[in-house]
């Protein structure tokens, strides 16, 4: 699902052709940012009168066809940019949607530290150190669904609490079992984000950094 080849971002035909035909890294990066900014909103001056990529067009495309096509634009973006952050939220949402029972089991794992090694104890202490309530998988998915549907309209600062909550959720899963996310290269959610070492913890750290940037209005 994540790496399928399909026509990206069903927007204005001109925008679709521009995206589909782009092989230039700088152009692809610009398109990823503009699509992300259009979905989130609150970026005045990013649209022109004849702009083929508009907030209304992106939100309508998501409502009609889902987020998958547009999310593909974000896959190679740096972690603490807006498109890179939305890609990570998309991966978490897809994981919860596709494997709800697995995620629920990992979320509900009772932690027995009687024979735990130092690494496990350190992960547990790190999770406790967050000192924030961790949302349930169902609650988190609902919040991710809303953001990825374009519910944020005024400012990127609005997503900062969700980024922190998602980071805490991933840390809790890592503390309850292990920091592995996707184990199989053949998995349709296999990605450089999900297949790296300690993927849950690494992604949690990136989302925490993004949350700080979002809160300061610097995530774009």
PDB file of C-alpha atoms in Angstrom:
ATOM      1  CA  UNK A   1       0.000   0.000   0.000  1.00  0.00           C
ATOM      2  CA  UNK A   2       2.662   2.528   0.942  1.00  0.00           C
ATOM      3  CA  UNK A   3       4.808   2.058  -2.141  1.00  0.00           C
ATOM      4  CA  UNK A   4       2.233   1.282  -4.786  1.00  0.00           C
ATOM      5  CA  UNK A   5       2.698   3.067  -8.090  1.00  0.00           C
ATOM      6  CA  UNK A   6      -0.384   5.074  -8.905  1.00  0.00           C
ATOM      7  CA  UNK A   7      -1.453   8.503 -10.073  1.00  0.00           C
ATOM      8  CA  UNK A   8      -0.693  10.823  -7.152  1.00  0.00           C
ATOM      9  CA  UNK A   9      -2.890  13.580  -5.772  1.00  0.00           C
ATOM     10  CA  UNK A  10      -6.053  13.572  -7.841  1.00  0.00           C
ATOM     11  CA  UNK A  11      -6.418  17.321  -7.937  1.00  0.00           C
ATOM     12  CA  UNK A  12      -6.588  19.714 -10.821  1.00  0.00           C
ATOM     13  CA  UNK A  13      -5.402  17.823 -13.971  1.00  0.00           C
ATOM     14  CA  UNK A  14      -2.529  20.284 -14.387  1.00  0.00           C
ATOM     15  CA  UNK A  15      -1.367  19.633 -10.814  1.00  0.00           C
ATOM     16  CA  UNK A  16      -1.631  15.877 -11.283  1.00  0.00           C
ATOM     17  CA  UNK A  17       0.468  15.980 -14.444  1.00  0.00           C
ATOM     18  CA  UNK A  18       3.021  18.233 -12.760  1.00  0.00           C
ATOM     19  CA  UNK A  19       3.351  15.836  -9.825  1.00  0.00           C
ATOM     20  CA  UNK A  20       3.309  12.642 -11.874  1.00  0.00           C
ATOM     21  CA  UNK A  21       5.892  13.837 -14.356  1.00  0.00           C
ATOM     22  CA  UNK A  22       8.313  15.377 -11.888  1.00  0.00           C
ATOM     23  CA  UNK A  23      11.735  13.771 -11.587  1.00  0.00           C
ATOM     24  CA  UNK A  24      13.493  16.815 -10.194  1.00  0.00           C
ATOM     25  CA  UNK A  25      14.160  16.475  -6.462  1.00  0.00           C
ATOM     26  CA  UNK A  26      13.636  20.172  -5.770  1.00  0.00           C
ATOM     27  CA  UNK A  27      10.328  20.192  -7.637  1.00  0.00           C
ATOM     28  CA  UNK A  28       9.170  17.029  -5.868  1.00  0.00           C
ATOM     29  CA  UNK A  29      10.071  18.565  -2.505  1.00  0.00           C
ATOM     30  CA  UNK A  30       8.174  21.743  -3.304  1.00  0.00           C
ATOM     31  CA  UNK A  31       5.093  19.774  -4.330  1.00  0.00           C
ATOM     32  CA  UNK A  32       5.265  17.694  -1.138  1.00  0.00           C
ATOM     33  CA  UNK A  33       5.414  20.843   0.980  1.00  0.00           C
ATOM     34  CA  UNK A  34       2.628  22.587  -0.892  1.00  0.00           C
ATOM     35  CA  UNK A  35       0.307  19.592  -0.657  1.00  0.00           C
ATOM     36  CA  UNK A  36       1.021  19.283   3.075  1.00  0.00           C
ATOM     37  CA  UNK A  37       0.494  22.992   3.674  1.00  0.00           C
ATOM     38  CA  UNK A  38      -2.741  22.924   1.679  1.00  0.00           C
ATOM     39  CA  UNK A  39      -4.087  19.999   3.726  1.00  0.00           C
ATOM     40  CA  UNK A  40      -3.229  21.558   7.086  1.00  0.00           C
ATOM     41  CA  UNK A  41      -4.108  25.148   6.230  1.00  0.00           C
ATOM     42  CA  UNK A  42      -2.925  28.296   7.937  1.00  0.00           C
ATOM     43  CA  UNK A  43      -0.189  29.106   5.418  1.00  0.00           C
ATOM     44  CA  UNK A  44      -1.201  32.483   3.940  1.00  0.00           C
ATOM     45  CA  UNK A  45       0.430  33.461   0.680  1.00  0.00           C
ATOM     46  CA  UNK A  46       1.106  29.901  -0.483  1.00  0.00           C
ATOM     47  CA  UNK A  47      -1.758  29.930  -3.008  1.00  0.00           C
ATOM     48  CA  UNK A  48      -2.078  32.123  -6.073  1.00  0.00           C
ATOM     49  CA  UNK A  49      -5.223  32.825  -8.048  1.00  0.00           C
ATOM     50  CA  UNK A  50      -4.433  30.226 -10.719  1.00  0.00           C
ATOM     51  CA  UNK A  51      -2.688  27.728  -8.424  1.00  0.00           C
ATOM     52  CA  UNK A  52      -3.620  24.129  -9.341  1.00  0.00           C
ATOM     53  CA  UNK A  53      -2.841  22.953  -5.769  1.00  0.00           C
ATOM     54  CA  UNK A  54      -5.313  24.558  -3.386  1.00  0.00           C
ATOM     55  CA  UNK A  55      -6.608  23.704   0.073  1.00  0.00           C
ATOM     56  CA  UNK A  56     -10.112  23.105  -1.249  1.00  0.00           C
ATOM     57  CA  UNK A  57      -8.750  20.842  -3.996  1.00  0.00           C
ATOM     58  CA  UNK A  58      -6.603  18.775  -1.630  1.00  0.00           C
ATOM     59  CA  UNK A  59      -9.352  18.395   0.981  1.00  0.00           C
ATOM     60  CA  UNK A  60     -11.861  17.439  -1.727  1.00  0.00           C
ATOM     61  CA  UNK A  61      -9.419  14.890  -3.176  1.00  0.00           C
ATOM     62  CA  UNK A  62      -8.940  13.318   0.262  1.00  0.00           C
ATOM     63  CA  UNK A  63     -12.682  13.218   0.881  1.00  0.00           C
ATOM     64  CA  UNK A  64     -13.291  11.527  -2.467  1.00  0.00           C
ATOM     65  CA  UNK A  65     -10.283   9.229  -2.856  1.00  0.00           C
ATOM     66  CA  UNK A  66      -8.615   8.978   0.551  1.00  0.00           C
ATOM     67  CA  UNK A  67      -5.234  10.274   1.659  1.00  0.00           C
ATOM     68  CA  UNK A  68      -3.018   7.522   0.200  1.00  0.00           C
ATOM     69  CA  UNK A  69      -2.171   9.183  -3.110  1.00  0.00           C
ATOM     70  CA  UNK A  70      -1.277  12.516  -1.540  1.00  0.00           C
ATOM     71  CA  UNK A  71       0.648  10.855   1.295  1.00  0.00           C
ATOM     72  CA  UNK A  72       2.948   9.261  -1.291  1.00  0.00           C
ATOM     73  CA  UNK A  73       4.256  12.750  -2.069  1.00  0.00           C
ATOM     74  CA  UNK A  74       5.566  13.028   1.498  1.00  0.00           C
ATOM     75  CA  UNK A  75       7.415   9.708   1.778  1.00  0.00           C
ATOM     76  CA  UNK A  76      10.936  11.031   1.144  1.00  0.00           C
ATOM     77  CA  UNK A  77      10.621  14.306   3.047  1.00  0.00           C
ATOM     78  CA  UNK A  78      12.905  15.008   6.031  1.00  0.00           C
ATOM     79  CA  UNK A  79      11.491  13.960   9.389  1.00  0.00           C
ATOM     80  CA  UNK A  80      10.939  17.386  10.944  1.00  0.00           C
ATOM     81  CA  UNK A  81       9.345  19.058   7.937  1.00  0.00           C
ATOM     82  CA  UNK A  82       5.554  19.237   7.668  1.00  0.00           C
ATOM     83  CA  UNK A  83       5.317  16.648   4.849  1.00  0.00           C
ATOM     84  CA  UNK A  84       7.774  14.333   6.629  1.00  0.00           C
ATOM     85  CA  UNK A  85       5.758  14.642   9.822  1.00  0.00           C
ATOM     86  CA  UNK A  86       2.467  13.952   8.046  1.00  0.00           C
ATOM     87  CA  UNK A  87       4.041  10.880   6.414  1.00  0.00           C
ATOM     88  CA  UNK A  88       4.841   9.505   9.873  1.00  0.00           C
ATOM     89  CA  UNK A  89       1.322  10.230  11.106  1.00  0.00           C
ATOM     90  CA  UNK A  90      -0.025   8.484   8.015  1.00  0.00           C
ATOM     91  CA  UNK A  91       2.092   5.382   8.713  1.00  0.00           C
ATOM     92  CA  UNK A  92       0.890   5.235  12.335  1.00  0.00           C
ATOM     93  CA  UNK A  93      -2.737   5.669  11.263  1.00  0.00           C
ATOM     94  CA  UNK A  94      -2.425   2.953   8.620  1.00  0.00           C
ATOM     95  CA  UNK A  95      -0.836   0.566  11.105  1.00  0.00           C
ATOM     96  CA  UNK A  96      -3.656   1.055  13.622  1.00  0.00           C
ATOM     97  CA  UNK A  97      -6.274   0.767  10.874  1.00  0.00           C
ATOM     98  CA  UNK A  98      -4.783  -2.371   9.344  1.00  0.00           C
ATOM     99  CA  UNK A  99      -3.674  -4.223  12.480  1.00  0.00           C
ATOM    100  CA  UNK A 100      -6.037  -3.069  15.245  1.00  0.00           C
ATOM    101  CA  UNK A 101      -5.793  -6.301  17.242  1.00  0.00           C
ATOM    102  CA  UNK A 102      -1.988  -6.373  17.147  1.00  0.00           C
ATOM    103  CA  UNK A 103      -1.715  -2.737  18.157  1.00  0.00           C
ATOM    104  CA  UNK A 104      -4.307  -3.214  20.903  1.00  0.00           C
ATOM    105  CA  UNK A 105      -2.370  -6.185  22.303  1.00  0.00           C
ATOM    106  CA  UNK A 106       0.869  -4.237  22.351  1.00  0.00           C
ATOM    107  CA  UNK A 107      -0.899  -1.273  23.939  1.00  0.00           C
ATOM    108  CA  UNK A 108      -2.422  -3.465  26.651  1.00  0.00           C
ATOM    109  CA  UNK A 109       0.723  -5.453  27.452  1.00  0.00           C
ATOM    110  CA  UNK A 110       1.322  -5.788  31.181  1.00  0.00           C
ATOM    111  CA  UNK A 111       4.936  -4.952  31.882  1.00  0.00           C
ATOM    112  CA  UNK A 112       6.687  -7.448  34.151  1.00  0.00           C
ATOM    113  CA  UNK A 113      10.037  -6.008  35.197  1.00  0.00           C
ATOM    114  CA  UNK A 114      11.013  -8.673  37.703  1.00  0.00           C
ATOM    115  CA  UNK A 115      13.622 -10.132  35.368  1.00  0.00           C
ATOM    116  CA  UNK A 116      14.064  -7.180  33.050  1.00  0.00           C
ATOM    117  CA  UNK A 117      17.470  -6.202  31.764  1.00  0.00           C
ATOM    118  CA  UNK A 118      18.886  -2.690  31.949  1.00  0.00           C
ATOM    119  CA  UNK A 119      17.721  -1.802  28.431  1.00  0.00           C
ATOM    120  CA  UNK A 120      14.099  -2.712  29.190  1.00  0.00           C
ATOM    121  CA  UNK A 121      14.169  -0.817  32.480  1.00  0.00           C
ATOM    122  CA  UNK A 122      15.611   2.222  30.728  1.00  0.00           C
ATOM    123  CA  UNK A 123      12.828   2.162  28.088  1.00  0.00           C
ATOM    124  CA  UNK A 124      10.210   1.889  30.813  1.00  0.00           C
ATOM    125  CA  UNK A 125      11.671   4.777  32.799  1.00  0.00           C
ATOM    126  CA  UNK A 126      11.822   6.858  29.620  1.00  0.00           C
ATOM    127  CA  UNK A 127       8.136   6.215  28.950  1.00  0.00           C
ATOM    128  CA  UNK A 128       7.222   7.149  32.533  1.00  0.00           C
ATOM    129  CA  UNK A 129       9.317  10.260  32.195  1.00  0.00           C
ATOM    130  CA  UNK A 130       6.984  11.566  29.504  1.00  0.00           C
ATOM    131  CA  UNK A 131       4.408  12.180  32.264  1.00  0.00           C
ATOM    132  CA  UNK A 132       1.578  12.493  29.755  1.00  0.00           C
ATOM    133  CA  UNK A 133      -1.549  10.356  29.337  1.00  0.00           C
ATOM    134  CA  UNK A 134      -1.170   7.974  26.402  1.00  0.00           C
ATOM    135  CA  UNK A 135      -4.237   7.836  24.117  1.00  0.00           C
ATOM    136  CA  UNK A 136      -5.786   4.496  23.273  1.00  0.00           C
ATOM    137  CA  UNK A 137      -5.306   3.193  19.724  1.00  0.00           C
ATOM    138  CA  UNK A 138      -8.942   3.978  18.900  1.00  0.00           C
ATOM    139  CA  UNK A 139      -8.742   7.520  20.234  1.00  0.00           C
ATOM    140  CA  UNK A 140      -5.447   8.183  18.481  1.00  0.00           C
ATOM    141  CA  UNK A 141      -6.735   6.869  15.166  1.00  0.00           C
ATOM    142  CA  UNK A 142      -9.771   9.159  15.377  1.00  0.00           C
ATOM    143  CA  UNK A 143      -7.510  12.151  15.934  1.00  0.00           C
ATOM    144  CA  UNK A 144      -5.187  11.122  13.115  1.00  0.00           C
ATOM    145  CA  UNK A 145      -8.166  10.558  10.807  1.00  0.00           C
ATOM    146  CA  UNK A 146      -9.364  14.093  11.464  1.00  0.00           C
ATOM    147  CA  UNK A 147      -6.011  15.753  10.750  1.00  0.00           C
ATOM    148  CA  UNK A 148      -5.396  13.668   7.626  1.00  0.00           C
ATOM    149  CA  UNK A 149      -8.859  14.614   6.388  1.00  0.00           C
ATOM    150  CA  UNK A 150      -7.943  18.309   6.536  1.00  0.00           C
ATOM    151  CA  UNK A 151      -9.714  19.309   9.750  1.00  0.00           C
ATOM    152  CA  UNK A 152      -6.981  21.794  10.736  1.00  0.00           C
ATOM    153  CA  UNK A 153      -7.709  25.133   9.135  1.00  0.00           C
ATOM    154  CA  UNK A 154      -6.062  27.989  10.963  1.00  0.00           C
ATOM    155  CA  UNK A 155      -2.542  27.165  12.094  1.00  0.00           C
ATOM    156  CA  UNK A 156       0.004  24.365  12.160  1.00  0.00           C
ATOM    157  CA  UNK A 157       0.294  24.978  15.910  1.00  0.00           C
ATOM    158  CA  UNK A 158      -3.005  23.081  16.276  1.00  0.00           C
ATOM    159  CA  UNK A 159      -1.352  19.757  15.486  1.00  0.00           C
ATOM    160  CA  UNK A 160       1.403  20.093  18.120  1.00  0.00           C
ATOM    161  CA  UNK A 161      -0.596  18.276  20.853  1.00  0.00           C
ATOM    162  CA  UNK A 162      -1.378  15.419  18.463  1.00  0.00           C
ATOM    163  CA  UNK A 163       2.293  15.045  17.545  1.00  0.00           C
ATOM    164  CA  UNK A 164       3.229  14.839  21.229  1.00  0.00           C
ATOM    165  CA  UNK A 165       0.419  12.351  21.898  1.00  0.00           C
ATOM    166  CA  UNK A 166       1.499  10.149  18.984  1.00  0.00           C
ATOM    167  CA  UNK A 167       5.097  10.222  20.203  1.00  0.00           C
ATOM    168  CA  UNK A 168       3.959   9.148  23.669  1.00  0.00           C
ATOM    169  CA  UNK A 169       1.844   6.368  22.188  1.00  0.00           C
ATOM    170  CA  UNK A 170       4.801   4.961  20.244  1.00  0.00           C
ATOM    171  CA  UNK A 171       7.048   5.131  23.299  1.00  0.00           C
ATOM    172  CA  UNK A 172       4.460   3.293  25.375  1.00  0.00           C
ATOM    173  CA  UNK A 173       4.263   0.507  22.783  1.00  0.00           C
ATOM    174  CA  UNK A 174       8.049   0.253  22.736  1.00  0.00           C
ATOM    175  CA  UNK A 175       8.222   0.094  26.528  1.00  0.00           C
ATOM    176  CA  UNK A 176       5.485  -2.532  26.712  1.00  0.00           C
ATOM    177  CA  UNK A 177       7.063  -4.952  24.246  1.00  0.00           C
ATOM    178  CA  UNK A 178       9.965  -3.809  22.073  1.00  0.00           C
ATOM    179  CA  UNK A 179      10.853  -0.892  19.807  1.00  0.00           C
ATOM    180  CA  UNK A 180      10.413  -2.879  16.573  1.00  0.00           C
ATOM    181  CA  UNK A 181       7.669  -1.551  14.306  1.00  0.00           C
ATOM    182  CA  UNK A 182       7.373  -3.469  11.028  1.00  0.00           C
ATOM    183  CA  UNK A 183       9.447  -6.669  10.989  1.00  0.00           C
ATOM    184  CA  UNK A 184       9.117  -7.896   7.384  1.00  0.00           C
ATOM    185  CA  UNK A 185      10.595  -6.173   4.338  1.00  0.00           C
ATOM    186  CA  UNK A 186       7.721  -7.605   2.296  1.00  0.00           C
ATOM    187  CA  UNK A 187       5.099  -5.960   4.516  1.00  0.00           C
ATOM    188  CA  UNK A 188       3.104  -3.326   2.654  1.00  0.00           C
ATOM    189  CA  UNK A 189       3.919  -0.869   5.448  1.00  0.00           C
ATOM    190  CA  UNK A 190       7.657  -1.548   5.184  1.00  0.00           C
ATOM    191  CA  UNK A 191       9.405   1.810   4.783  1.00  0.00           C
ATOM    192  CA  UNK A 192      12.667   3.431   5.810  1.00  0.00           C
ATOM    193  CA  UNK A 193      10.727   4.876   8.755  1.00  0.00           C
ATOM    194  CA  UNK A 194       9.139   1.637   9.942  1.00  0.00           C
ATOM    195  CA  UNK A 195      11.964  -0.820   9.225  1.00  0.00           C
ATOM    196  CA  UNK A 196      14.937   0.913  10.886  1.00  0.00           C
ATOM    197  CA  UNK A 197      16.395  -0.119  14.223  1.00  0.00           C
ATOM    198  CA  UNK A 198      14.231   0.879  17.212  1.00  0.00           C
ATOM    199  CA  UNK A 199      11.735   2.322  14.735  1.00  0.00           C
ATOM    200  CA  UNK A 200       9.028   3.142  17.301  1.00  0.00           C
ATOM    201  CA  UNK A 201      11.431   5.084  19.510  1.00  0.00           C
ATOM    202  CA  UNK A 202      13.170   6.796  16.584  1.00  0.00           C
ATOM    203  CA  UNK A 203       9.833   7.936  15.168  1.00  0.00           C
ATOM    204  CA  UNK A 204       8.667   9.078  18.598  1.00  0.00           C
ATOM    205  CA  UNK A 205      11.784  11.254  18.920  1.00  0.00           C
ATOM    206  CA  UNK A 206      11.177  12.754  15.468  1.00  0.00           C
ATOM    207  CA  UNK A 207       7.546  13.527  16.265  1.00  0.00           C
ATOM    208  CA  UNK A 208       8.589  15.149  19.538  1.00  0.00           C
ATOM    209  CA  UNK A 209      10.944  17.419  17.607  1.00  0.00           C
ATOM    210  CA  UNK A 210       8.173  18.172  15.120  1.00  0.00           C
ATOM    211  CA  UNK A 211       5.785  18.977  17.979  1.00  0.00           C
ATOM    212  CA  UNK A 212       8.203  21.582  19.307  1.00  0.00           C
ATOM    213  CA  UNK A 213       8.545  23.114  15.853  1.00  0.00           C
ATOM    214  CA  UNK A 214       4.776  23.075  15.328  1.00  0.00           C
ATOM    215  CA  UNK A 215       4.129  24.748  18.685  1.00  0.00           C
ATOM    216  CA  UNK A 216       6.533  27.506  17.667  1.00  0.00           C
ATOM    217  CA  UNK A 217       4.923  27.837  14.231  1.00  0.00           C
ATOM    218  CA  UNK A 218       8.103  26.619  12.537  1.00  0.00           C
ATOM    219  CA  UNK A 219       6.864  23.340  11.011  1.00  0.00           C
ATOM    220  CA  UNK A 220       6.374  23.915   7.273  1.00  0.00           C
TER     221      UNK A 220
END
